[in-house]
Tab-separated table of C-alpha atoms in Angstrom:
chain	number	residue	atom	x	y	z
A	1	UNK	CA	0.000	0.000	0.000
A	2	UNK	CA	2.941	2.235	1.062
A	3	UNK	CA	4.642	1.539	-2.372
A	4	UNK	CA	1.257	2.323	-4.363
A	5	UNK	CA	0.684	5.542	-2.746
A	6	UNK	CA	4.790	6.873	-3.107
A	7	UNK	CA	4.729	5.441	-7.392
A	8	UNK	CA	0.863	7.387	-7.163
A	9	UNK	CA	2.582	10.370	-6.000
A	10	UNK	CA	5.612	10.534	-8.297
A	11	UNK	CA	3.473	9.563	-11.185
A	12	UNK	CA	1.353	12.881	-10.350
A	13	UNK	CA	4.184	14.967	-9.977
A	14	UNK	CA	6.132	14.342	-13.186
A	15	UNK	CA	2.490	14.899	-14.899
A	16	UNK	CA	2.005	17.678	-12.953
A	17	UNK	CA	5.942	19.026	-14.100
A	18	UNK	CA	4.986	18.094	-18.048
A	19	UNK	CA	1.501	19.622	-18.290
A	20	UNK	CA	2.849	23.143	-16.350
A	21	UNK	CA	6.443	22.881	-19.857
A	22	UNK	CA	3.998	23.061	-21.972
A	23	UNK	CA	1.180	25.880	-20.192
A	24	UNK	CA	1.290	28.521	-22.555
A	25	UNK	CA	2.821	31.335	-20.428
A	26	UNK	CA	0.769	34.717	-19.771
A	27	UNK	CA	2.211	38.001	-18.677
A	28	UNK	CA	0.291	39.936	-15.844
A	29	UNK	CA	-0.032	43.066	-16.352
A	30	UNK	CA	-1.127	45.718	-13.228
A	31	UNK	CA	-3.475	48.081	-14.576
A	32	UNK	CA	-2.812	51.342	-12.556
A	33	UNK	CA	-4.708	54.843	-13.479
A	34	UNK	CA	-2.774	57.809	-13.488
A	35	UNK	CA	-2.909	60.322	-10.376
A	36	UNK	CA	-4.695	63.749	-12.395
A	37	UNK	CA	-5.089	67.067	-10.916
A	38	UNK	CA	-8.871	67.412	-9.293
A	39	UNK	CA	-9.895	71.284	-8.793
A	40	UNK	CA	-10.770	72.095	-5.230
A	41	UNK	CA	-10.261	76.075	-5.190
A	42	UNK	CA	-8.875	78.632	-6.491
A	43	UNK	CA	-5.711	80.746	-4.962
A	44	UNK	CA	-4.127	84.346	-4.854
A	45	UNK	CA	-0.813	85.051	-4.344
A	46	UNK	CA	-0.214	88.882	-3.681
A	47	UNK	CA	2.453	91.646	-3.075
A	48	UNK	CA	1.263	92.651	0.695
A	49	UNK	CA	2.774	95.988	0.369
A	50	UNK	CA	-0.031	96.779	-2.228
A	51	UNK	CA	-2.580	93.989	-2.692
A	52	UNK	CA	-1.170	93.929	-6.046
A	53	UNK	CA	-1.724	90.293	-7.553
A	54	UNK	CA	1.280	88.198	-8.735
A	55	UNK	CA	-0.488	84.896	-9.668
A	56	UNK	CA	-3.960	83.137	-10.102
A	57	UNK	CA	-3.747	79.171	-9.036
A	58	UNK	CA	-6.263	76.531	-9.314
A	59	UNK	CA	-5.548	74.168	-6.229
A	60	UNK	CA	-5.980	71.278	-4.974
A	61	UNK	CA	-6.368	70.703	-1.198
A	62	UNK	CA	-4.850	68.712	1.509
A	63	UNK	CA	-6.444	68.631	4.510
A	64	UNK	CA	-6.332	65.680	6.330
A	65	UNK	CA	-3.876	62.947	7.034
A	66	UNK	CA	-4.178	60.815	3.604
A	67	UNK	CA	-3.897	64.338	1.323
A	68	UNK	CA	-1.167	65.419	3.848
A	69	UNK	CA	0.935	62.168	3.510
A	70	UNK	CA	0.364	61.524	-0.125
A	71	UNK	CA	0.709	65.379	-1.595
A	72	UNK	CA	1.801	65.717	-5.174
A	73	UNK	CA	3.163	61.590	-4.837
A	74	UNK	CA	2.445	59.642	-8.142
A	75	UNK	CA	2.128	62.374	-10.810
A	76	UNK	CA	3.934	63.000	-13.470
A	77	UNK	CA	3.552	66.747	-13.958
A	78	UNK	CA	1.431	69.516	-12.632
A	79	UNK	CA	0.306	72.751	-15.129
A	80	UNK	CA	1.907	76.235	-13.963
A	81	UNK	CA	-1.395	77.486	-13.279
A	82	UNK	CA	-1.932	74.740	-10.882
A	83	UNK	CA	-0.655	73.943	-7.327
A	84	UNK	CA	-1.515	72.073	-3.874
A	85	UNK	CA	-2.337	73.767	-0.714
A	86	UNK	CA	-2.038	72.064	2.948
A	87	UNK	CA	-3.935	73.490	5.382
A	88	UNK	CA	-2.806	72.375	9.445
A	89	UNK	CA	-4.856	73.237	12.608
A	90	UNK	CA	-1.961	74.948	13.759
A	91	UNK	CA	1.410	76.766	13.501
A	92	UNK	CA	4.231	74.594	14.016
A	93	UNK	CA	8.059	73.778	12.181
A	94	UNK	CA	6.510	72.098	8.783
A	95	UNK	CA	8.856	69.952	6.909
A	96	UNK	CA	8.568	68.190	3.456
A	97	UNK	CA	10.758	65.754	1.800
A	98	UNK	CA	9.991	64.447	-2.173
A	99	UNK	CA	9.354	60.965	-1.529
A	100	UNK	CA	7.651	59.093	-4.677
A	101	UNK	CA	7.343	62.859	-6.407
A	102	UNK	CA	8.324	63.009	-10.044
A	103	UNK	CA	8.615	66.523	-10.832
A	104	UNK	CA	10.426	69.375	-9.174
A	105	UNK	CA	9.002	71.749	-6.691
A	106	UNK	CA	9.051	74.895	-5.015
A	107	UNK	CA	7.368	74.665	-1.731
A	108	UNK	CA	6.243	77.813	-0.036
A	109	UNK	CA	5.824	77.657	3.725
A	110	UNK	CA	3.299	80.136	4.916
A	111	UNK	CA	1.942	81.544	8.927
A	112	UNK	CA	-1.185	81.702	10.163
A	113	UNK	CA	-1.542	85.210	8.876
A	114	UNK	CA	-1.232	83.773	5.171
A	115	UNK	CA	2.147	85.463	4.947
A	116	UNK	CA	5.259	83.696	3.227
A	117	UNK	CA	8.255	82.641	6.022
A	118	UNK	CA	10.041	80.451	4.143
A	119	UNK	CA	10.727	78.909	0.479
A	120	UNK	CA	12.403	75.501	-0.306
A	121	UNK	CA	13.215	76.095	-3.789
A	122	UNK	CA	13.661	73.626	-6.810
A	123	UNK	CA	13.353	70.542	-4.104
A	124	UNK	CA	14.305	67.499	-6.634
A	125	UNK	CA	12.234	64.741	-7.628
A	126	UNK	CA	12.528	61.557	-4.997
A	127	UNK	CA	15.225	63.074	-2.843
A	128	UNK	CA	13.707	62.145	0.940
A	129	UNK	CA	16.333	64.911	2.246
A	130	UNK	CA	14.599	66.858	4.793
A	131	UNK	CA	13.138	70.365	3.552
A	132	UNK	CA	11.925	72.056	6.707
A	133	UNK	CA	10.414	75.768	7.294
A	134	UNK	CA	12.690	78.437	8.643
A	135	UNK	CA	9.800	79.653	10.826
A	136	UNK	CA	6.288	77.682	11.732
A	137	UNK	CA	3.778	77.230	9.397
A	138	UNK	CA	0.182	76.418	8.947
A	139	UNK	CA	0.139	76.380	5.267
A	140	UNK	CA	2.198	75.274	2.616
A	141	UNK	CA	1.794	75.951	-0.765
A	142	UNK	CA	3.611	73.496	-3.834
A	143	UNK	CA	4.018	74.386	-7.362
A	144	UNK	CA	6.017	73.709	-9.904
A	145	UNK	CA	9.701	74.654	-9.695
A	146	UNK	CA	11.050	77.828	-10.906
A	147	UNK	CA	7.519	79.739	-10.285
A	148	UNK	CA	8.621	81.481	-6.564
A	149	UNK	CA	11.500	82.896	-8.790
A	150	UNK	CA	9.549	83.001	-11.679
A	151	UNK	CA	7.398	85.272	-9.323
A	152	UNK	CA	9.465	87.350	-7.464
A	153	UNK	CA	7.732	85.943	-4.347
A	154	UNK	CA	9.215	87.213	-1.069
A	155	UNK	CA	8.745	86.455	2.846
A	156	UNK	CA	5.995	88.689	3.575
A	157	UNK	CA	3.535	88.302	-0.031
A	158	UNK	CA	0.167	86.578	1.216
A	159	UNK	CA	-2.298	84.183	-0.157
A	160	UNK	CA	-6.146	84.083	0.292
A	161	UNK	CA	-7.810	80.874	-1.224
A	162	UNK	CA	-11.535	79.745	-1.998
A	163	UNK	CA	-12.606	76.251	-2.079
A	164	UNK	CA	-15.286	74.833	-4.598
């Protein structure tokens, strides 16, 4: 009985080894949809010497933890009339890093006045290098790179924002 069941189980296995040679083979493929830029506002930036406006944005907004921790991840490119505001509860030392981000960024840290304290310019794409604000923050702003120059933004220009 012991023999019949070990030749029963070898038999089974070298069938089992020929059928799988000749399986035609398949390729998986993981289906993923692109991460695309969904309009939740619109934004100002603005000389606050004069009110005089420097740029129009459409943004996006982060506001809890999942927008927070995610940002701008996963995208391939962002228009220059485009950009994503996080919004905190409070004022406190932000910092970003570019973790699974494609595209370069400027990333404009802002008080709870809506006044710029600090700009990380041109932060590169994937670099998980620390890029923390000089002063706290309860906003921060991220656009493409080149635009805060592009700009002429300054500690001290403000923002005021409308969601949809």
């Amino acid at each position: 009985m012991k023999k019949l069941f070990i030749s029963a189980a070898i038999v089974g296995s070298m069938l089992t080894l020929y059928n799988c040679k000749d399986a035609p083979k398949t390729e998986t493929k993981i289906l993923t949809k692109e991460v695309t830029f969904k309009k939740e506002g619109e934004l100002e930036l603005f000389k606050a010497e004069n009110d005089s406006v420097i740029a129009k944005l459409d943004i996006e907004i982060a506001d809890d933890d999942y927008k927070t921790q995610t940002g701008l991840m996963y995208r391939r490119s962002m228009d220059e009339d485009q950009g994503m505001l996080f919004i905190f509860d409070n004022m406190q030392m932000r910092s970003f890093y570019m973790k699974n981000t494609e595209f370069a960024l400027d990333i404009i840290y802002f008080n709870s006045d809506m006044e710029i304290v600090s700009i990380q310019k041109n932060a590169q794409p994937f670099n998980e290098t620390s890029l923390p604000s000089e002063s706290p923050a309860q906003y921060v702003l991220e656009v493409n790179a080149g635009l805060s120059d592009k700009w002429n933004l300054e500690k001290g220009d403000k923002i005021r924002y409308t969601r949809n």
